[in-house]
CSV table of N, CA, C and O in Angstrom, one decimal:
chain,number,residue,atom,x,y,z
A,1367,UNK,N,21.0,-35.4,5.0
A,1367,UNK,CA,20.3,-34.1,5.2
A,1367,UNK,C,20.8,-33.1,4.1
A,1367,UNK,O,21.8,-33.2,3.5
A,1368,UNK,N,19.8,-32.2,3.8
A,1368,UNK,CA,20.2,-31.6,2.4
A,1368,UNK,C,19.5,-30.2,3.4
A,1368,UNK,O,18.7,-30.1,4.3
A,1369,UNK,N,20.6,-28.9,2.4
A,1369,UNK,CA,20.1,-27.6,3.2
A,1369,UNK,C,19.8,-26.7,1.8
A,1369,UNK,O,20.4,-26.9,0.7
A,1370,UNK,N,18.9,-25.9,2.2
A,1370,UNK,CA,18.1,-24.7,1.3
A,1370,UNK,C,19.0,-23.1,1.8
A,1370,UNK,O,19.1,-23.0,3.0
A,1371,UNK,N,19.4,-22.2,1.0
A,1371,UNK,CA,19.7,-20.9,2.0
A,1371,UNK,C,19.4,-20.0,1.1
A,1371,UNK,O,19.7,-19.9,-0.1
A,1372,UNK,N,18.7,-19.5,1.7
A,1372,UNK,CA,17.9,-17.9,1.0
A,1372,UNK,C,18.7,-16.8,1.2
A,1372,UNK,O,18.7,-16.5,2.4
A,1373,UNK,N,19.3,-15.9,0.4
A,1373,UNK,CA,19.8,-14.8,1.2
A,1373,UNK,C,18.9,-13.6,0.4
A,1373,UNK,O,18.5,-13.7,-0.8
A,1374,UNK,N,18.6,-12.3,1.4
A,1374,UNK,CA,17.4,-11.1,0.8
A,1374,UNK,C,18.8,-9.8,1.6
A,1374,UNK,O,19.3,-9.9,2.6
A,1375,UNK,N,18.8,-9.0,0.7
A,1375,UNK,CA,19.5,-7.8,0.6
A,1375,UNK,C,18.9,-6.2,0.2
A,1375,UNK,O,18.4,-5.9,-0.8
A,1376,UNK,N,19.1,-5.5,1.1
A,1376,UNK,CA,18.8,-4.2,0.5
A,1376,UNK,C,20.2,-3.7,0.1
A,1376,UNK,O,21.3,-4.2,0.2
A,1377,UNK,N,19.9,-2.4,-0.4
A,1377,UNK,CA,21.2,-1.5,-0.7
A,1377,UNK,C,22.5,-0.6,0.4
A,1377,UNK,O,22.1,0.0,1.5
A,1378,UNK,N,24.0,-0.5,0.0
A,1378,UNK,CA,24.3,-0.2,1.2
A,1378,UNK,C,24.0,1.1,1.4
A,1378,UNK,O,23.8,2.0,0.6
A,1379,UNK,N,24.1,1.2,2.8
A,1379,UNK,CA,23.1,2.3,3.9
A,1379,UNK,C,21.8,2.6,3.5
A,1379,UNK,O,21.2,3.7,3.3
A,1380,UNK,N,21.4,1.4,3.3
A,1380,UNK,CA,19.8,1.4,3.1
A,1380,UNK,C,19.7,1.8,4.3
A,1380,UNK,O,20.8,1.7,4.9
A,1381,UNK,N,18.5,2.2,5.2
A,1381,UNK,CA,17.5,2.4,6.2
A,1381,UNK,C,16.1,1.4,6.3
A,1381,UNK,O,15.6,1.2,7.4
A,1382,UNK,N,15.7,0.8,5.1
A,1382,UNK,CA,14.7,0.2,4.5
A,1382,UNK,C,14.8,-1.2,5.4
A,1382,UNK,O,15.9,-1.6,5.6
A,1383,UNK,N,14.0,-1.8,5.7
A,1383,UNK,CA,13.6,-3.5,6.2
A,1383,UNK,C,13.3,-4.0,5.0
A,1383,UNK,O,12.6,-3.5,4.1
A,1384,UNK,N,14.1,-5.2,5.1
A,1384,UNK,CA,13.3,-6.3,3.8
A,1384,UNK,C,12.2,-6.9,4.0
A,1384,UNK,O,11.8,-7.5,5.0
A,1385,UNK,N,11.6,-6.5,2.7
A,1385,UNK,CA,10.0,-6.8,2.6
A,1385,UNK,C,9.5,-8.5,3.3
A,1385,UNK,O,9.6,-9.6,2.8
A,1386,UNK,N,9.1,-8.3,4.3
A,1386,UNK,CA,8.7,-9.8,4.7
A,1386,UNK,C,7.8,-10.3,3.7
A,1386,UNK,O,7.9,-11.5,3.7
A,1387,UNK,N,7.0,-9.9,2.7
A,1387,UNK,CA,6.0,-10.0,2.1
A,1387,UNK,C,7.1,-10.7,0.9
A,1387,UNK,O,6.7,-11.9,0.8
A,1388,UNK,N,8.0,-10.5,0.0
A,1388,UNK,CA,9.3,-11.2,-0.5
A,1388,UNK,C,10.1,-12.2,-0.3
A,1388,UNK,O,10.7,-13.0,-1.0
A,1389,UNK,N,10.0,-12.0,1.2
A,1389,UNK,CA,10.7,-13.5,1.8
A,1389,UNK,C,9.9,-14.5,2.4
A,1389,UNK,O,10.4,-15.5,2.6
A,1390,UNK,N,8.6,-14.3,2.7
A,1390,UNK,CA,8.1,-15.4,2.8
A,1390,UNK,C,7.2,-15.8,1.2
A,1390,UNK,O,6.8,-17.0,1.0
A,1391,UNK,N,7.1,-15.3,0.5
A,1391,UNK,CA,6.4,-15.5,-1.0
A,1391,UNK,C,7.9,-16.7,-1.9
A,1391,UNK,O,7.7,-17.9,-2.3
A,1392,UNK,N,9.3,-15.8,-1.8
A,1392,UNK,CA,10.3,-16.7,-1.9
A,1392,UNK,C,10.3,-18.4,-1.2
A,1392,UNK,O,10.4,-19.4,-1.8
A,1393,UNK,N,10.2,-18.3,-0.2
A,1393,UNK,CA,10.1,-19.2,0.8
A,1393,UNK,C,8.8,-20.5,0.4
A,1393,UNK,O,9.0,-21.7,0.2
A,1394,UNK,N,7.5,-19.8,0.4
A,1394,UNK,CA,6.5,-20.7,0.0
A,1394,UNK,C,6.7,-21.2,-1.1
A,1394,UNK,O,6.5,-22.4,-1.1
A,1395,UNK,N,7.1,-20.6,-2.2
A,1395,UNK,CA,7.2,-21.2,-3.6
A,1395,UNK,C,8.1,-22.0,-3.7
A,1395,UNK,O,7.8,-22.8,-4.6
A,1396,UNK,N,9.5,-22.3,-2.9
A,1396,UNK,CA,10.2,-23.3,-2.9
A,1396,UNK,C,9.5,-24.3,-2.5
A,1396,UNK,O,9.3,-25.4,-3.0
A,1397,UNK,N,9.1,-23.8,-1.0
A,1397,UNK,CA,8.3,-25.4,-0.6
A,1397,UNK,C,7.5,-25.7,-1.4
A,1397,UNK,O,7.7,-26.8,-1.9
A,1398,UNK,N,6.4,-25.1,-2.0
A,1398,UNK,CA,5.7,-25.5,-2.9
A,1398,UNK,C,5.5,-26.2,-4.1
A,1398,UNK,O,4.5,-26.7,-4.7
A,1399,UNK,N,7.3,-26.1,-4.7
A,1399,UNK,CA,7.8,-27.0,-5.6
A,1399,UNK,C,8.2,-28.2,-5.2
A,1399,UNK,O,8.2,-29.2,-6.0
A,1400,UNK,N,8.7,-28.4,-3.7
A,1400,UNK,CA,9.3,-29.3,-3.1
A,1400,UNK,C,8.3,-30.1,-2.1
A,1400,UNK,O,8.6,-30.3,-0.9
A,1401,UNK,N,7.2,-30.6,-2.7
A,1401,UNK,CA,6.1,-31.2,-1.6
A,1401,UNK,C,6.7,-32.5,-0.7
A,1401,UNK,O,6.3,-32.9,0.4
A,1402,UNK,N,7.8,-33.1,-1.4
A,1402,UNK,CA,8.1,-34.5,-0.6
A,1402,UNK,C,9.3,-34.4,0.2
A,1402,UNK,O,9.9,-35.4,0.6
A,1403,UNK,N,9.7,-32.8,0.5
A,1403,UNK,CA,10.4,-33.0,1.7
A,1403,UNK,C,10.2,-32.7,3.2
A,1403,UNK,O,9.2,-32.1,3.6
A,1404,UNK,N,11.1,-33.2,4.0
A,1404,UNK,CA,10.4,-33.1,5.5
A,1404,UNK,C,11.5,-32.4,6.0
A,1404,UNK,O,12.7,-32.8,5.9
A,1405,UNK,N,10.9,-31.1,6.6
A,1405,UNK,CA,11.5,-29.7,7.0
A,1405,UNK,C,11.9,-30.3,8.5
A,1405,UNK,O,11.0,-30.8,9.3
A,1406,UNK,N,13.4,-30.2,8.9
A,1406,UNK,CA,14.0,-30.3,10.1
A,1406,UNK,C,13.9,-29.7,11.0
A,1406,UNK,O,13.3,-29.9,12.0
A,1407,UNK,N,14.6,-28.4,10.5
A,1407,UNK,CA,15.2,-27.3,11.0
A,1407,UNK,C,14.7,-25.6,9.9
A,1407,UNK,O,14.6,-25.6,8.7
A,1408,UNK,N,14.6,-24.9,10.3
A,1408,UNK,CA,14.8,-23.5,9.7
A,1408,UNK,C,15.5,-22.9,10.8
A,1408,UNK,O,15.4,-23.2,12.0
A,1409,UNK,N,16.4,-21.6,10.2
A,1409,UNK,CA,17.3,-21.1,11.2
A,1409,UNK,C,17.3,-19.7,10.2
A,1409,UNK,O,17.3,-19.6,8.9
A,1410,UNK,N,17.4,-18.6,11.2
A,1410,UNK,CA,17.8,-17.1,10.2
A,1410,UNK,C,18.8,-16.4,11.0
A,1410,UNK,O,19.0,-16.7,12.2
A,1411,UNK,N,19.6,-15.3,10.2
A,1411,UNK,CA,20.7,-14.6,10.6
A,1411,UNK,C,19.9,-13.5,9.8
A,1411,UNK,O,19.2,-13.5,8.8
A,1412,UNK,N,20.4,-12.4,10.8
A,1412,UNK,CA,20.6,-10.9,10.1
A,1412,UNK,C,21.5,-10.2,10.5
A,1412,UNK,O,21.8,-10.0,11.7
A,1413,UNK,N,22.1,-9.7,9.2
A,1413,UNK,CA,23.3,-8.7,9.6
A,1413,UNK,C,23.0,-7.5,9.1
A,1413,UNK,O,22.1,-7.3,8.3
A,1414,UNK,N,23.6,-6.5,9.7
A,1414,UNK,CA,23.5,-4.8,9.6
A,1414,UNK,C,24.8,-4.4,10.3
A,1414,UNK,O,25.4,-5.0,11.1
A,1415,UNK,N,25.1,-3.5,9.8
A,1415,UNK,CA,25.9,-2.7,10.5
A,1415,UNK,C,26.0,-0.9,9.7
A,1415,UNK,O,25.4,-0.2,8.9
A,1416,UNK,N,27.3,-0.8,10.3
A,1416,UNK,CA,27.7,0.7,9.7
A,1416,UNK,C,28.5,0.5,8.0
A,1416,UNK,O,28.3,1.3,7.1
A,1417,UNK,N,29.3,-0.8,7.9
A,1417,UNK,CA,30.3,-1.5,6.9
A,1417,UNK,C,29.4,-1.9,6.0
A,1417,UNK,O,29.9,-1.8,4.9
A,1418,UNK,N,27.9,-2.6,5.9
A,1418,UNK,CA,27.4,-3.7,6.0
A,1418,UNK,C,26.6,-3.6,5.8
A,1418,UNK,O,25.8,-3.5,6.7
A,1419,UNK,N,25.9,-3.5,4.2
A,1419,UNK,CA,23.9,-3.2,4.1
A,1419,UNK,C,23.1,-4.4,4.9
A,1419,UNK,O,23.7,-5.4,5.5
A,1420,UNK,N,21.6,-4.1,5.0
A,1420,UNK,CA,21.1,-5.2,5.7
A,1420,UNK,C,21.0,-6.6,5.1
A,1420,UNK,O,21.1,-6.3,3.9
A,1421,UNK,N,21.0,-7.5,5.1
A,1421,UNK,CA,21.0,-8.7,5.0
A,1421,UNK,C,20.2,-9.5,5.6
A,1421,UNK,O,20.0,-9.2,6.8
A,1422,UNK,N,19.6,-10.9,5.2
A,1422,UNK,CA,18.8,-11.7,5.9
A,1422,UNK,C,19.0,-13.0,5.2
A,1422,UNK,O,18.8,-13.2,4.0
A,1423,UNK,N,19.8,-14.2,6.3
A,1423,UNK,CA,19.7,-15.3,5.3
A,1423,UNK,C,18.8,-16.5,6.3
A,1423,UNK,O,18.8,-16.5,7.5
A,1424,UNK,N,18.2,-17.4,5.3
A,1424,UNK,CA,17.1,-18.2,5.9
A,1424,UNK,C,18.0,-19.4,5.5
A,1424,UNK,O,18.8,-19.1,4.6
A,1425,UNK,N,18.0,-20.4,5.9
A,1425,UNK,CA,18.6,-21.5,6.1
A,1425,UNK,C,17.8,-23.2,6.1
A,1425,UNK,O,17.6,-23.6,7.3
A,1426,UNK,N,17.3,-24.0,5.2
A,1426,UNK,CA,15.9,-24.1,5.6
A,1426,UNK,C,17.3,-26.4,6.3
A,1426,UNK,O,18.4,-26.7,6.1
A,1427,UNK,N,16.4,-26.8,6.8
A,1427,UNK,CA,17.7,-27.8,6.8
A,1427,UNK,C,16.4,-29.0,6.7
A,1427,UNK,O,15.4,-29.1,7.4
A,1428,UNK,N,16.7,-29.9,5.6
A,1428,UNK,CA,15.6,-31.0,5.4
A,1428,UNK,C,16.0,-32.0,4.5
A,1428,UNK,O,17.1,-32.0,3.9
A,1429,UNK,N,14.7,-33.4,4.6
A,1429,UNK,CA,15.2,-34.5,4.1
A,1429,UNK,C,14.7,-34.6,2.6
A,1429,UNK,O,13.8,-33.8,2.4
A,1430,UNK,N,15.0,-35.0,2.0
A,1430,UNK,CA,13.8,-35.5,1.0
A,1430,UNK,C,13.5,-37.2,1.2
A,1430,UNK,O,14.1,-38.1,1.8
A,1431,UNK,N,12.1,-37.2,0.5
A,1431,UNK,CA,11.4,-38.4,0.7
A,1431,UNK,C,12.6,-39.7,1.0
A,1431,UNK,O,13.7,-39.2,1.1
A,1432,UNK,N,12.6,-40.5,1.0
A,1432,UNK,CA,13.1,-42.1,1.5
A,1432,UNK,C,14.8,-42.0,2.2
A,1432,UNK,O,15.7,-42.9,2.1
A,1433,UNK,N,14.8,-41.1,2.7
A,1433,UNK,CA,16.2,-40.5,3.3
A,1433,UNK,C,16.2,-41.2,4.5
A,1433,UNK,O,15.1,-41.6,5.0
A,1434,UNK,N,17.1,-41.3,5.1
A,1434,UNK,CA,17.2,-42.1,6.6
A,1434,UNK,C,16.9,-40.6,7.8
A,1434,UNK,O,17.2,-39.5,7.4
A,1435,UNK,N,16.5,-40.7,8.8
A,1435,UNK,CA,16.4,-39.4,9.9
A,1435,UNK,C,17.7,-39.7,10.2
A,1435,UNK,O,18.3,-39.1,11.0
C-alpha cells in the first residue's frame, strides 16, 4: 500500500477557510496523473487553534496497478 498526503495552510491567525476550490483542483490533478491506481482509503485532519494557523491534511491511501489487496 502506498499513501499520498496533501497538506493546505493559511497564515498564522488567519480567520480565512482554505479554498475548497484549491484542494480539490490539487487533489484531481494528482489523480489525474495517477490513472492506474486503486484509491482504498481517503482520510482528513484539520487543525486550528489559538498557537496554530489553520491547516488541512488529506491523506489519500492506495494501490498501484498489479499490487496484491
Amino acid at each position: 500500500m502506498q499513501i499520498k498526503v496533501f497538506t493546505f495552510s493559511k497564515p498564522y491567525m488567519s480567520m480565512w477557510k482554505i479554498p475548497a476550490e484549491k484542494v480539490e483542483q490539487e487533489v484531481q490533478n494528482w489523480l489525474a496523473k495517477n490513472p492506474g491506481i486503486k484509491v482504498r482509503e481517503i482520510k482528513h485532519d484539520t487543525i486550528q487553534g489559538i498557537w496554530v494557523s489553520p491547516q488541512l491534511i488529506i491523506t489519500i491511501y492506495y494501490l498501484n496497478s498489479g499490487e496484491l489487496e
